[in-house]
Every structure is written in C-alpha cells, then in structure tokens.
mmCIF file of C-alpha atoms in Angstrom:
data_model
loop_
_atom_site.group_PDB
_atom_site.id
_atom_site.type_symbol
_atom_site.label_atom_id
_atom_site.label_comp_id
_atom_site.label_asym_id
_atom_site.label_seq_id
_atom_site.Cartn_x
_atom_site.Cartn_y
_atom_site.Cartn_z
ATOM 1 C CA THR L 1 0.000 0.000 0.000
ATOM 2 C CA ALA L 2 1.423 3.303 -1.045
ATOM 3 C CA LEU L 3 1.130 6.124 1.456
ATOM 4 C CA ASN L 4 0.176 9.597 0.298
ATOM 5 C CA ASN L 5 2.483 12.438 1.209
ATOM 6 C CA ARG L 6 1.360 15.953 2.191
ATOM 7 C CA HIS L 7 0.756 16.995 -1.397
ATOM 8 C CA GLY L 8 -1.233 13.923 -2.273
ATOM 9 C CA LYS L 9 1.630 12.430 -4.274
ATOM 10 C CA ARG L 10 2.818 8.932 -3.662
ATOM 11 C CA HIS L 11 6.395 8.183 -2.714
ATOM 12 C CA GLY L 12 8.810 6.070 -4.683
ATOM 13 C CA LYS L 13 8.261 4.376 -7.997
ATOM 14 C CA LYS L 14 4.718 5.570 -8.660
ATOM 15 C CA SER L 15 5.350 9.282 -8.118
ATOM 16 C CA LYS L 16 4.596 10.209 -11.751
ATOM 17 C CA SER L 17 0.929 10.627 -12.519
ATOM 18 C CA ARG L 18 -0.956 8.569 -15.041
ATOM 19 C CA CYS L 19 -1.484 9.853 -18.558
ATOM 20 C CA SER L 20 -4.001 12.704 -18.463
ATOM 21 C CA LYS L 21 -4.854 16.146 -19.827
ATOM 22 C CA LYS L 22 -2.999 19.057 -18.236
ATOM 23 C CA ALA L 23 -3.216 22.816 -18.654
ATOM 24 C CA LEU L 24 -1.231 24.535 -21.397
ATOM 25 C CA HIS L 25 -2.011 28.179 -21.725
ATOM 26 C CA VAL L 26 -0.951 29.633 -25.074
ATOM 27 C CA ASN L 27 -0.349 33.348 -25.316
ATOM 28 C CA PHE L 28 0.106 34.440 -28.934
ATOM 29 C CA LYS L 29 1.705 37.684 -27.866
ATOM 30 C CA GLU L 30 4.397 35.854 -25.955
ATOM 31 C CA LEU L 31 4.994 33.683 -29.016
ATOM 32 C CA GLY L 32 5.498 36.838 -31.068
ATOM 33 C CA TRP L 33 2.492 35.958 -33.253
ATOM 34 C CA ASP L 34 0.466 39.004 -32.306
ATOM 35 C CA ASP L 35 1.820 40.749 -35.396
ATOM 36 C CA TRP L 36 -0.556 38.679 -37.541
ATOM 37 C CA ILE L 37 -3.131 37.184 -35.188
ATOM 38 C CA ILE L 38 -5.883 39.615 -34.211
ATOM 39 C CA ALA L 39 -7.882 37.284 -31.997
ATOM 40 C CA PRO L 40 -7.833 35.344 -29.797
ATOM 41 C CA LEU L 41 -4.917 36.770 -27.883
ATOM 42 C CA ASP L 42 -4.603 33.574 -25.915
ATOM 43 C CA TYR L 43 -6.342 30.255 -25.417
ATOM 44 C CA GLU L 44 -6.195 27.021 -23.449
ATOM 45 C CA ALA L 45 -4.572 24.342 -25.622
ATOM 46 C CA TYR L 46 -3.919 21.684 -22.933
ATOM 47 C CA HIS L 47 -1.306 18.988 -23.281
ATOM 48 C CA CYS L 48 -0.953 15.312 -22.403
ATOM 49 C CA GLU L 49 1.359 14.217 -19.651
ATOM 50 C CA GLY L 50 1.889 11.182 -17.473
ATOM 51 C CA VAL L 51 2.847 7.562 -17.718
ATOM 52 C CA CYS L 52 1.178 4.780 -19.629
ATOM 53 C CA ASP L 53 1.910 1.899 -17.319
ATOM 54 C CA PHE L 54 0.361 -1.477 -16.639
ATOM 55 C CA PRO L 55 -2.566 -1.977 -16.292
ATOM 56 C CA LEU L 56 -3.851 0.559 -18.848
ATOM 57 C CA ARG L 57 -7.215 2.090 -17.995
ATOM 58 C CA SER L 58 -9.947 1.778 -20.616
ATOM 59 C CA HIS L 59 -10.633 5.526 -20.648
ATOM 60 C CA LEU L 60 -7.175 5.963 -22.147
ATOM 61 C CA GLU L 61 -8.490 4.104 -25.198
ATOM 62 C CA PRO L 62 -5.249 2.268 -25.867
ATOM 63 C CA THR L 63 -4.576 0.760 -29.249
ATOM 64 C CA ASN L 64 -3.915 -2.975 -29.336
ATOM 65 C CA HIS L 65 -0.313 -2.134 -30.020
ATOM 66 C CA ALA L 66 -0.154 0.074 -26.921
ATOM 67 C CA ILE L 67 -1.596 -2.739 -24.795
ATOM 68 C CA ILE L 68 1.076 -5.142 -26.074
ATOM 69 C CA GLN L 69 3.853 -2.581 -25.652
ATOM 70 C CA THR L 70 2.708 -1.780 -22.107
ATOM 71 C CA LEU L 71 2.608 -5.467 -21.246
ATOM 72 C CA MET L 72 6.102 -5.971 -22.632
ATOM 73 C CA ASN L 73 7.308 -2.959 -20.682
ATOM 74 C CA SER L 74 5.800 -4.250 -17.450
ATOM 75 C CA MET L 75 7.627 -7.553 -17.903
ATOM 76 C CA ASP L 76 10.968 -6.047 -18.847
ATOM 77 C CA PRO L 77 11.294 -2.234 -18.675
ATOM 78 C CA ASN L 78 14.782 -2.392 -20.169
ATOM 79 C CA SER L 79 13.680 -4.111 -23.363
ATOM 80 C CA THR L 80 10.631 -1.990 -24.203
ATOM 81 C CA PRO L 81 9.733 1.574 -23.317
ATOM 82 C CA PRO L 82 6.196 2.323 -22.090
ATOM 83 C CA SER L 83 3.635 3.440 -24.662
ATOM 84 C CA CYS L 84 3.257 7.181 -25.234
ATOM 85 C CA CYS L 85 0.778 9.534 -23.621
ATOM 86 C CA VAL L 86 -0.553 11.592 -26.557
ATOM 87 C CA PRO L 87 -3.629 13.560 -27.668
ATOM 88 C CA THR L 88 -6.277 11.187 -29.009
ATOM 89 C CA LYS L 89 -8.967 13.770 -29.646
ATOM 90 C CA LEU L 90 -8.422 17.378 -30.679
ATOM 91 C CA SER L 91 -10.800 20.203 -31.488
ATOM 92 C CA PRO L 92 -10.525 23.344 -33.621
ATOM 93 C CA ILE L 93 -10.430 27.005 -32.684
ATOM 94 C CA SER L 94 -11.352 30.100 -34.668
ATOM 95 C CA ILE L 95 -8.622 32.582 -35.451
ATOM 96 C CA LEU L 96 -8.978 36.057 -36.920
ATOM 97 C CA TYR L 97 -5.767 37.184 -38.554
ATOM 98 C CA ILE L 98 -4.157 39.410 -41.155
ATOM 99 C CA ASP L 99 -2.789 37.590 -44.180
ATOM 100 C CA SER L 100 0.209 38.450 -46.340
ATOM 101 C CA GLY L 101 -1.960 40.731 -48.480
ATOM 102 C CA ASN L 102 -3.141 42.654 -45.398
ATOM 103 C CA ASN L 103 -6.637 41.181 -45.669
ATOM 104 C CA VAL L 104 -8.545 40.232 -42.543
ATOM 105 C CA VAL L 105 -9.220 36.501 -42.551
ATOM 106 C CA TYR L 106 -11.309 34.251 -40.334
ATOM 107 C CA LYS L 107 -10.124 30.653 -40.281
ATOM 108 C CA GLN L 108 -11.069 27.621 -38.325
ATOM 109 C CA TYR L 109 -7.877 25.779 -37.487
ATOM 110 C CA GLU L 110 -8.204 22.084 -36.822
ATOM 111 C CA ASP L 111 -6.453 20.227 -34.003
ATOM 112 C CA MET L 112 -5.648 23.206 -31.806
ATOM 113 C CA VAL L 113 -7.056 22.040 -28.476
ATOM 114 C CA VAL L 114 -6.500 18.694 -26.742
ATOM 115 C CA GLU L 115 -9.850 17.232 -25.762
ATOM 116 C CA GLN L 116 -8.674 13.820 -24.698
ATOM 117 C CA CYS L 117 -5.400 12.019 -23.979
ATOM 118 C CA GLY L 118 -4.621 8.366 -24.404
ATOM 119 C CA CYS L 119 -1.887 5.775 -24.716
ATOM 120 C CA ARG L 120 -0.558 4.957 -28.165
ATOM 121 C CA PHE C 1 -26.221 37.026 -39.984
ATOM 122 C CA GLN C 2 -27.222 38.578 -36.697
ATOM 123 C CA SER C 3 -29.926 35.979 -36.262
ATOM 124 C CA ALA C 4 -27.200 33.378 -35.948
ATOM 125 C CA ALA C 5 -25.383 35.324 -33.263
ATOM 126 C CA ILE C 6 -24.637 33.491 -30.068
ATOM 127 C CA ILE C 7 -23.778 35.305 -26.897
ATOM 128 C CA SER C 8 -20.518 33.967 -25.571
ATOM 129 C CA PRO C 9 -20.881 32.207 -22.225
ATOM 130 C CA SER C 10 -19.203 33.758 -19.242
ATOM 131 C CA VAL C 11 -17.045 30.700 -18.669
ATOM 132 C CA PRO C 12 -16.058 28.649 -21.691
ATOM 133 C CA ARG C 13 -16.966 24.962 -21.463
ATOM 134 C CA ARG C 14 -13.443 24.023 -22.433
ATOM 135 C CA ASN C 15 -11.938 25.638 -19.388
ATOM 136 C CA LYS C 16 -14.074 23.661 -16.969
ATOM 137 C CA GLY C 17 -11.827 21.999 -14.469
ATOM 138 C CA ALA C 18 -8.686 23.284 -16.051
ATOM 139 C CA LYS C 19 -6.093 25.241 -14.215
ATOM 140 C CA ILE C 20 -6.474 28.842 -15.209
ATOM 141 C CA LEU C 21 -3.029 30.222 -15.359
ATOM 142 C CA HIS C 22 -3.611 33.923 -15.821
ATOM 143 C CA ASP C 23 -6.845 35.814 -15.822
ATOM 144 C CA GLY C 24 -9.937 33.716 -15.293
ATOM 145 C CA GLN C 25 -12.150 36.162 -17.125
ATOM 146 C CA ARG C 26 -10.060 36.479 -20.267
ATOM 147 C CA SER C 27 -12.383 34.500 -22.533
ATOM 148 C CA THR C 28 -15.419 36.565 -21.708
ATOM 149 C CA LYS C 29 -13.976 39.700 -23.215
ATOM 150 C CA PHE C 30 -15.719 40.953 -26.279
ATOM 151 C CA LEU C 31 -13.470 41.728 -29.198
ATOM 152 C CA LYS C 32 -14.238 45.381 -29.161
ATOM 153 C CA GLU C 33 -12.994 45.564 -25.624
ATOM 154 C CA ILE C 34 -9.925 43.632 -26.651
ATOM 155 C CA PHE C 35 -9.252 46.153 -29.377
ATOM 156 C CA ALA C 36 -9.816 49.058 -27.085
ATOM 157 C CA SER C 37 -7.431 47.824 -24.448
ATOM 158 C CA SER C 38 -4.937 45.810 -26.434
ATOM 159 C CA PRO C 39 -1.686 47.094 -27.813
ATOM 160 C CA ILE C 40 -2.264 44.893 -30.866
ATOM 161 C CA LEU C 41 -4.144 47.448 -32.870
ATOM 162 C CA SER C 42 -1.574 50.135 -32.328
ATOM 163 C CA HIS C 43 1.099 47.591 -33.098
ATOM 164 C CA HIS C 44 -0.581 46.834 -36.434
ATOM 165 C CA GLN C 45 -0.805 50.494 -37.181
ATOM 166 C CA GLU C 46 2.950 50.728 -36.885
ATOM 167 C CA ASP C 47 3.772 47.557 -38.732
ATOM 168 C CA PHE C 48 1.251 47.419 -41.476
ATOM 169 C CA ASN C 49 1.327 51.106 -42.242
ATOM 170 C CA LYS C 50 -0.599 54.311 -42.113
ATOM 171 C CA ASP C 51 -3.790 52.905 -43.607
ATOM 172 C CA ALA C 52 -4.193 50.768 -40.504
ATOM 173 C CA ILE C 53 -5.878 47.444 -40.853
ATOM 174 C CA VAL C 54 -9.146 47.816 -39.040
ATOM 175 C CA PRO C 55 -11.247 44.673 -39.203
ATOM 176 C CA HIS C 56 -14.782 45.299 -40.423
ATOM 177 C CA ASP C 57 -17.533 44.674 -37.894
ATOM 178 C CA TYR C 58 -18.758 41.853 -40.102
ATOM 179 C CA MET C 59 -15.463 39.944 -39.700
ATOM 180 C CA LEU C 60 -15.450 40.542 -35.946
ATOM 181 C CA SER C 61 -19.005 39.304 -35.811
ATOM 182 C CA ILE C 62 -18.084 36.156 -37.751
ATOM 183 C CA TYR C 63 -15.210 35.481 -35.392
ATOM 184 C CA ARG C 64 -17.295 36.138 -32.303
ATOM 185 C CA THR C 65 -20.196 33.973 -33.415
ATOM 186 C CA TYR C 66 -18.203 30.986 -34.609
ATOM 187 C CA SER C 67 -15.801 30.924 -31.703
ATOM 188 C CA ALA C 68 -18.749 31.072 -29.309
ATOM 189 C CA ALA C 69 -20.325 28.188 -31.230
ATOM 190 C CA GLU C 70 -17.135 26.182 -30.855
ATOM 191 C CA ARG C 71 -17.200 26.666 -27.122
ATOM 192 C CA LEU C 72 -20.706 25.238 -27.131
ATOM 193 C CA GLY C 73 -19.466 22.264 -29.105
ATOM 194 C CA LEU C 74 -21.178 23.306 -32.351
ATOM 195 C CA ASN C 75 -19.462 23.141 -35.686
ATOM 196 C CA ALA C 76 -19.378 26.579 -37.299
ATOM 197 C CA SER C 77 -19.830 25.048 -40.734
ATOM 198 C CA PHE C 78 -23.429 24.170 -39.770
ATOM 199 C CA PHE C 79 -24.373 27.842 -39.942
ATOM 200 C CA ARG C 80 -26.035 28.755 -43.189
ATOM 201 C CA SER C 81 -24.138 32.035 -43.225
ATOM 202 C CA SER C 82 -20.812 30.196 -43.314
ATOM 203 C CA LYS C 83 -21.729 28.361 -46.537
ATOM 204 C CA SER C 84 -19.868 25.409 -44.969
ATOM 205 C CA ALA C 85 -16.589 27.298 -45.370
ATOM 206 C CA ASN C 86 -13.781 27.082 -42.853
ATOM 207 C CA THR C 87 -12.011 30.174 -44.142
ATOM 208 C CA ILE C 88 -13.611 33.561 -44.756
ATOM 209 C CA THR C 89 -11.479 36.300 -46.283
ATOM 210 C CA SER C 90 -12.395 39.969 -46.549
ATOM 211 C CA PHE C 91 -10.892 42.105 -49.303
ATOM 212 C CA VAL C 92 -11.258 45.849 -48.891
ATOM 213 C CA ASP C 93 -12.356 47.935 -51.881
ATOM 214 C CA ARG C 94 -9.534 49.828 -53.602
ATOM 215 C CA GLY C 95 -11.718 51.775 -56.014
ATOM 216 C CA THR C 96 -12.206 55.539 -55.992
ATOM 217 C CA ASP C 97 -15.037 57.731 -57.223
ATOM 218 C CA ASP C 98 -14.399 59.933 -60.197
ATOM 219 C CA LEU C 99 -15.345 63.258 -58.695
ATOM 220 C CA LEU C 100 -15.086 64.985 -62.064
ATOM 221 C CA HIS C 101 -18.109 63.072 -63.192
ATOM 222 C CA SER C 102 -21.121 64.312 -61.397
ATOM 223 C CA PRO C 103 -23.677 62.831 -61.139
ATOM 224 C CA LEU C 104 -22.161 59.485 -60.269
ATOM 225 C CA ARG C 105 -23.854 57.024 -62.619
ATOM 226 C CA ARG C 106 -21.516 54.071 -62.226
ATOM 227 C CA GLN C 107 -19.171 52.997 -59.482
ATOM 228 C CA LYS C 108 -16.321 50.540 -59.859
ATOM 229 C CA TYR C 109 -15.305 48.314 -56.967
ATOM 230 C CA LEU C 110 -11.791 46.888 -57.221
ATOM 231 C CA PHE C 111 -10.311 44.072 -55.171
ATOM 232 C CA ASP C 112 -6.885 42.497 -55.109
ATOM 233 C CA VAL C 113 -7.544 38.808 -54.566
ATOM 234 C CA SER C 114 -3.996 37.611 -55.226
ATOM 235 C CA THR C 115 -3.793 35.907 -51.843
ATOM 236 C CA LEU C 116 -6.631 33.513 -52.683
ATOM 237 C CA SER C 117 -5.154 30.071 -52.913
ATOM 238 C CA ASP C 118 -5.810 27.625 -55.751
ATOM 239 C CA LYS C 119 -5.640 24.898 -53.160
ATOM 240 C CA GLU C 120 -8.848 26.066 -51.536
ATOM 241 C CA GLU C 121 -12.314 25.351 -52.817
ATOM 242 C CA LEU C 122 -14.391 28.492 -53.313
ATOM 243 C CA VAL C 123 -17.879 28.035 -51.909
ATOM 244 C CA GLY C 124 -19.325 31.539 -51.882
ATOM 245 C CA ALA C 125 -18.643 35.224 -52.434
ATOM 246 C CA GLU C 126 -20.556 38.397 -51.674
ATOM 247 C CA LEU C 127 -20.038 42.110 -51.976
ATOM 248 C CA ARG C 128 -20.995 44.149 -48.940
ATOM 249 C CA ILE C 129 -21.514 47.849 -49.652
ATOM 250 C CA PHE C 130 -22.287 50.400 -46.980
ATOM 251 C CA ARG C 131 -25.133 52.751 -47.881
ATOM 252 C CA LYS C 132 -25.063 56.054 -46.045
ATOM 253 C CA VAL C 133 -28.020 58.321 -45.460
ATOM 254 C CA PRO C 134 -28.034 60.612 -48.507
ATOM 255 C CA GLY C 135 -26.927 64.115 -47.599
ATOM 256 C CA ASP C 136 -29.819 65.720 -49.384
ATOM 257 C CA LEU C 137 -32.972 63.698 -48.868
ATOM 258 C CA GLN C 138 -34.959 66.157 -50.979
ATOM 259 C CA THR C 139 -33.139 65.123 -54.137
ATOM 260 C CA SER C 140 -33.300 61.409 -53.354
ATOM 261 C CA PRO C 141 -35.221 59.397 -55.910
ATOM 262 C CA THR C 142 -38.839 58.710 -55.133
ATOM 263 C CA GLY C 143 -40.485 55.350 -55.637
ATOM 264 C CA LEU C 144 -38.691 52.023 -55.702
ATOM 265 C CA TYR C 145 -35.277 51.935 -57.304
ATOM 266 C CA ASP C 146 -33.029 49.106 -58.315
ATOM 267 C CA ILE C 147 -29.330 48.624 -57.767
ATOM 268 C CA GLN C 148 -27.535 46.314 -60.132
ATOM 269 C CA LEU C 149 -24.108 44.784 -59.881
ATOM 270 C CA LEU C 150 -22.295 43.967 -63.086
ATOM 271 C CA SER C 151 -18.992 42.491 -64.013
ATOM 272 C CA CYS C 152 -16.740 45.303 -65.335
ATOM 273 C CA ARG C 153 -15.394 43.240 -68.180
ATOM 274 C CA SER C 154 -18.478 41.600 -69.635
ATOM 275 C CA GLU C 155 -21.143 43.845 -68.070
ATOM 276 C CA ARG C 156 -22.934 40.635 -67.120
ATOM 277 C CA LEU C 157 -25.566 41.154 -64.415
ATOM 278 C CA LEU C 158 -24.457 39.384 -61.230
ATOM 279 C CA ASP C 159 -27.113 40.462 -58.749
ATOM 280 C CA SER C 160 -29.721 43.170 -58.267
ATOM 281 C CA ARG C 161 -31.910 44.484 -55.510
ATOM 282 C CA SER C 162 -34.891 46.814 -55.152
ATOM 283 C CA LEU C 163 -34.579 49.548 -52.559
ATOM 284 C CA ASP C 164 -37.196 51.752 -51.041
ATOM 285 C CA PRO C 165 -36.081 55.377 -50.534
ATOM 286 C CA LEU C 166 -37.927 55.366 -47.209
ATOM 287 C CA ASP C 167 -35.555 52.668 -45.989
ATOM 288 C CA SER C 168 -32.560 54.713 -47.051
ATOM 289 C CA ARG C 169 -33.216 57.177 -44.231
ATOM 290 C CA LYS C 170 -31.119 54.903 -42.090
ATOM 291 C CA PRO C 171 -27.685 53.618 -43.094
ATOM 292 C CA GLY C 172 -27.011 49.957 -43.674
ATOM 293 C CA TRP C 173 -25.122 47.330 -45.584
ATOM 294 C CA GLU C 174 -26.319 46.044 -48.931
ATOM 295 C CA VAL C 175 -25.217 42.490 -49.618
ATOM 296 C CA LEU C 176 -24.959 41.343 -53.210
ATOM 297 C CA ASP C 177 -24.125 37.826 -54.286
ATOM 298 C CA VAL C 178 -21.129 37.624 -56.621
ATOM 299 C CA TRP C 179 -20.718 33.884 -56.480
ATOM 300 C CA GLU C 180 -21.651 33.634 -60.194
ATOM 301 C CA MET C 181 -18.492 35.525 -61.064
ATOM 302 C CA PHE C 182 -16.273 33.251 -58.982
ATOM 303 C CA LYS C 183 -17.862 29.975 -60.060
ATOM 304 C CA ASN C 184 -16.170 29.898 -63.430
ATOM 305 C CA ARG C 185 -13.189 31.945 -62.436
ATOM 306 C CA HIS C 186 -9.715 30.659 -63.198
ATOM 307 C CA HIS C 187 -6.736 32.333 -61.607
ATOM 308 C CA SER C 188 -4.671 32.070 -64.763
ATOM 309 C CA ASP C 189 -7.034 33.862 -67.140
ATOM 310 C CA GLN C 190 -8.498 36.538 -64.867
ATOM 311 C CA GLY C 191 -5.478 37.618 -62.890
ATOM 312 C CA SER C 192 -5.536 38.768 -59.308
ATOM 313 C CA GLN C 193 -7.931 41.699 -59.676
ATOM 314 C CA ILE C 194 -11.697 41.608 -59.361
ATOM 315 C CA CYS C 195 -13.667 44.510 -60.784
ATOM 316 C CA LEU C 196 -17.367 44.974 -60.105
ATOM 317 C CA GLN C 197 -19.584 47.769 -61.307
ATOM 318 C CA LEU C 198 -22.607 49.233 -59.528
ATOM 319 C CA LYS C 199 -25.436 51.151 -61.149
ATOM 320 C CA GLY C 200 -28.824 52.317 -59.959
ATOM 321 C CA THR C 201 -31.997 52.609 -62.007
ATOM 322 C CA LEU C 202 -35.387 54.058 -61.277
ATOM 323 C CA GLY C 203 -37.673 51.091 -60.801
ATOM 324 C CA LYS C 204 -37.485 48.694 -63.712
ATOM 325 C CA SER C 205 -36.707 51.472 -66.172
ATOM 326 C CA GLU C 206 -33.358 51.880 -67.873
ATOM 327 C CA MET C 207 -32.930 55.404 -66.509
ATOM 328 C CA GLU C 208 -29.753 55.439 -64.451
ATOM 329 C CA ILE C 209 -29.810 57.572 -61.337
ATOM 330 C CA ASP C 210 -27.095 59.317 -59.326
ATOM 331 C CA LEU C 211 -25.527 56.869 -56.884
ATOM 332 C CA LYS C 212 -24.642 59.795 -54.585
ATOM 333 C CA GLN C 213 -28.338 60.426 -54.047
ATOM 334 C CA MET C 214 -28.663 56.841 -52.930
ATOM 335 C CA GLY C 215 -25.871 57.135 -50.360
ATOM 336 C CA PHE C 216 -23.245 55.109 -52.183
ATOM 337 C CA ASP C 217 -20.588 57.799 -52.753
ATOM 338 C CA ARG C 218 -17.242 57.137 -51.152
ATOM 339 C CA THR C 219 -16.436 60.579 -49.789
ATOM 340 C CA GLY C 220 -15.743 60.772 -46.077
ATOM 341 C CA ARG C 221 -15.903 57.047 -45.477
ATOM 342 C CA THR C 222 -14.009 55.468 -42.621
ATOM 343 C CA GLN C 223 -11.973 52.318 -43.173
ATOM 344 C CA GLN C 224 -14.791 50.267 -41.701
ATOM 345 C CA GLU C 225 -17.339 51.775 -44.062
ATOM 346 C CA LYS C 226 -15.433 50.760 -47.165
ATOM 347 C CA ALA C 227 -17.009 48.015 -49.238
ATOM 348 C CA ILE C 228 -15.669 44.509 -48.739
ATOM 349 C CA LEU C 229 -15.634 41.449 -50.908
ATOM 350 C CA VAL C 230 -16.157 38.455 -48.656
ATOM 351 C CA VAL C 231 -14.944 35.158 -50.067
ATOM 352 C CA TYR C 232 -15.851 31.834 -48.478
ATOM 353 C CA THR C 233 -13.458 28.953 -49.018
ATOM 354 C CA ARG C 234 -13.025 25.441 -47.744
ATOM 355 C CA SER C 235 -9.615 23.871 -47.357
ATOM 356 C CA LYS C 236 -9.269 20.680 -49.317
ATOM 357 C CA LYS C 237 -6.838 19.283 -46.805
ATOM 358 C CA ARG C 238 -5.911 20.025 -43.213
ATOM 359 C CA GLU C 239 -3.767 23.092 -43.073
ATOM 360 C CA ASN C 240 -1.323 23.982 -40.393
ATOM 361 C CA LEU C 241 -0.245 27.280 -38.961
ATOM 362 C CA PHE C 242 3.109 27.093 -40.676
ATOM 363 C CA ASN C 243 1.530 28.013 -44.009
ATOM 364 C CA GLU C 244 0.464 31.376 -42.609
ATOM 365 C CA MET C 245 3.841 31.932 -41.022
ATOM 366 C CA LYS C 246 5.670 31.138 -44.262
ATOM 367 C CA GLU C 247 3.450 33.538 -46.209
ATOM 368 C CA LYS C 248 4.028 36.235 -43.640
ATOM 369 C CA ILE C 249 7.780 35.835 -43.772
ATOM 370 C CA LYS C 250 7.727 35.816 -47.584
ATOM 371 C CA SER C 251 5.691 39.001 -47.757
ATOM 372 C CA ARG C 252 8.039 40.710 -45.318
ATOM 373 C CA GLY C 253 11.068 39.519 -47.265
ATOM 374 C CA SER C 254 9.775 41.221 -50.400
ATOM 375 C CA GLY C 255 8.927 44.413 -48.511
ATOM 376 C CA SER C 256 10.442 47.804 -49.232
ATOM 377 C CA ARG C 257 13.891 48.819 -48.064
ATOM 378 C CA SER C 258 12.533 51.276 -45.539
ATOM 379 C CA GLU C 259 10.353 48.551 -44.098
ATOM 380 C CA GLU C 260 13.396 46.372 -43.728
ATOM 381 C CA GLU C 261 15.323 49.115 -42.054
ATOM 382 C CA ARG C 262 12.759 49.573 -39.381
ATOM 383 C CA GLY C 263 12.391 45.858 -38.986
ATOM 384 C CA LEU C 264 14.819 45.141 -36.204
ATOM 385 C CA GLN C 265 12.045 44.170 -33.898
ATOM 386 C CA PHE C 266 10.520 41.979 -36.640
ATOM 387 C CA LYS C 267 13.779 40.129 -36.990
ATOM 388 C CA ALA C 268 13.869 39.500 -33.297
ATOM 389 C CA ARG C 269 10.317 38.188 -33.486
ATOM 390 C CA ARG C 270 11.124 36.000 -36.484
ATOM 391 C CA ARG C 271 14.116 34.559 -34.709
ATOM 392 C CA ARG C 272 11.958 33.856 -31.695
ATOM 393 C CA ARG C 273 9.403 32.057 -33.884
#
C-alpha cells in the first residue's frame, strides 16, 4: 500500500501521474504571433502528460499495439519503453488574422485544443 | 447574420476543471474591448502602415459567433451564413469615385484577390456595400429603385436588388451575391484583380440615377465603411499554422527597403518564432 504524502503524491516508484490532460495556456503575444493574429490573444490548448503503465485504464483508449507494448514494458522495462501519452482527440479554434496581403481573414484551425489524452 | 449570433458564455466549457493560469475572465472579453485595451491594434498600425488594418464589424461578428459556437461544441460550418466554409477572407475595396463626373452614374469596386489560394475550394462570395443616409434627402429618388451589380469586363448582371427610398433614411449594408463571377473563375485567365460595377436605375426602367443620391458615394468614409468582398473557401486538406507563417515571412522579405530598415524588432520576433 502506497502512502500519500502531504501533497497527495505517492512516494517512490509511482510518483509520476498517469497519462491525463494538463493545462497549457498559449499566449500568442508571448509567441510573437500578435503581429498577424488579431484574436484570440490567448487560449487554453492543454497537453498530455503522465505515464502509460500497466494496467492501462480503458478511458485511455489504448490501441492494441499500446496494450502489447505496455505489457512488454511491465515484464521487462529495459527491453521496451512504455507506450506514449498523446492527444487522441483534438478540437478546432477560430482565429482572426491578417494575411500576407493585409486582408482580414477568419479561419477555423483544426487540431488546436486537446480534448482527450490516451496511450498509443 | 445577426440571427445566428450566439452570446458567448461567461465561462467557456473548455476551461471547466482546467487550471487557469492567468486571468480567469479572459475569454469573456468581447473583441471590441480587446481592441480598445490591447496594444495589438496600435502595433498593427505601426507595422502594417498608415492605412491601418481595421477589421470590419462583419469579420469581428463572424469570429465572435463561430468561436462562441465552438465553445458550445457546435461546428461553425453548420451555420447557413458560413456556406460550410472554414475560411472567410475579406478584401477591402480599392476603387475611388471619379469626382469629375457628377452625377455618379456608375461605381467601380476593385479588389486584389492575389492571396486567394488555388488549393482552396471556393464556396461563396458576396459584396458588402455600406449605404449612407443621402446628404440631401430632398433630391433622393422617389419610388422604388433598383441597384444592379455587373462584371466590369463583360457587363454581365451578377445580382440586383430593389430599394425603397424610405428605408434609405437609415444607413445599412447592402449584400450582393457575386458567387456567379467566382464559379467559373480561373486564376490564370483573370489575374488577381476583381472589378465589379454598380449602377442604380429608377424602378425597372433603364434610366440610371445618381448613386450619390442613394448614399453610395465614397467621400468621407471610414476604413470600416469601405465596401468589402467576402470570399468563403473550404480547405481541401488540413492546413497547419506554418503556411500562414511562411506567407508572412515571404511578404516581409519582399517588402520595401525602408520597411526592412525599421524591422529590427521583426527580426527578433522572427528569430523567436
């Protein structure tokens, strides 16, 4: 039985959290893109972080390959790395920007926000 | 278009449960407020020149509506107004009125559409012209009158509309469909310029009337009152942000010498990118 420390994290081997969606705040001004993007000035993109270890949870929607790789990793971590924690569902955002001809353009950009993470 | 407007929710669905790193209320800001408070607009004024690129209210409204729809989990392409496009480009009119010719019988609207990509499928196009309240209502035409939009080259009728002088006592935008012109358009044989011609007639007669009396003259117009050609396109394949960045860098590279000289801060930005 693993004991929780003061911050709710477990000691030792299992200190890294399982694969899940985490915050990733994107500020276009800080990226230096505010010279062509009018709006939004910033947005929440999220990112995927954490380990894909055995046993994989079903909500992580692992591929068959990820299940095999995770199993192999659990048996011999030196021979096979764990499967990767990556975005499995993304959604678009609208961007209003100025193009190279100085025209104002609205565009819906696909795959800008992580909706769901999984093991692949 | 307004009927499709969706008020943006105070807290976006997407942020539910997420760690808000800066200002929790950022997404509730309306664009106008953003423009009023943001250094972006003044930054554009410096970088993109004196003419200042001021987005038309229509483009802001498109952005506001569709981004609000996204937050509600709706696909913007479902809106009839979007014509199932995922890219909507506004081209500002570059035409001028010939003041030597009074009355103003015909008006030419010119647009540089060189940035339209062959790789995108055109799904719609419309001309949006702002009609002011005529200065002298006494001389305004009485009875119904027609406005007609023609192609400059072939004088082919593209769209027409009947207007009531009583309605012209308040300003507004006239929207004319120019999709016919784009349908059979090929970049190679028509170049990068679009020319449209406006005329007004009294009722169904052939008698052309002064466009100034109908509130279409260009004098004293602000940037946001200039006519725009709105082109709706749909990407054939998934595009990524790098395309825009490449285009931007290319256009800067071919800029004038003076632009380059004052571009130290651009270079720093480019390097950062």
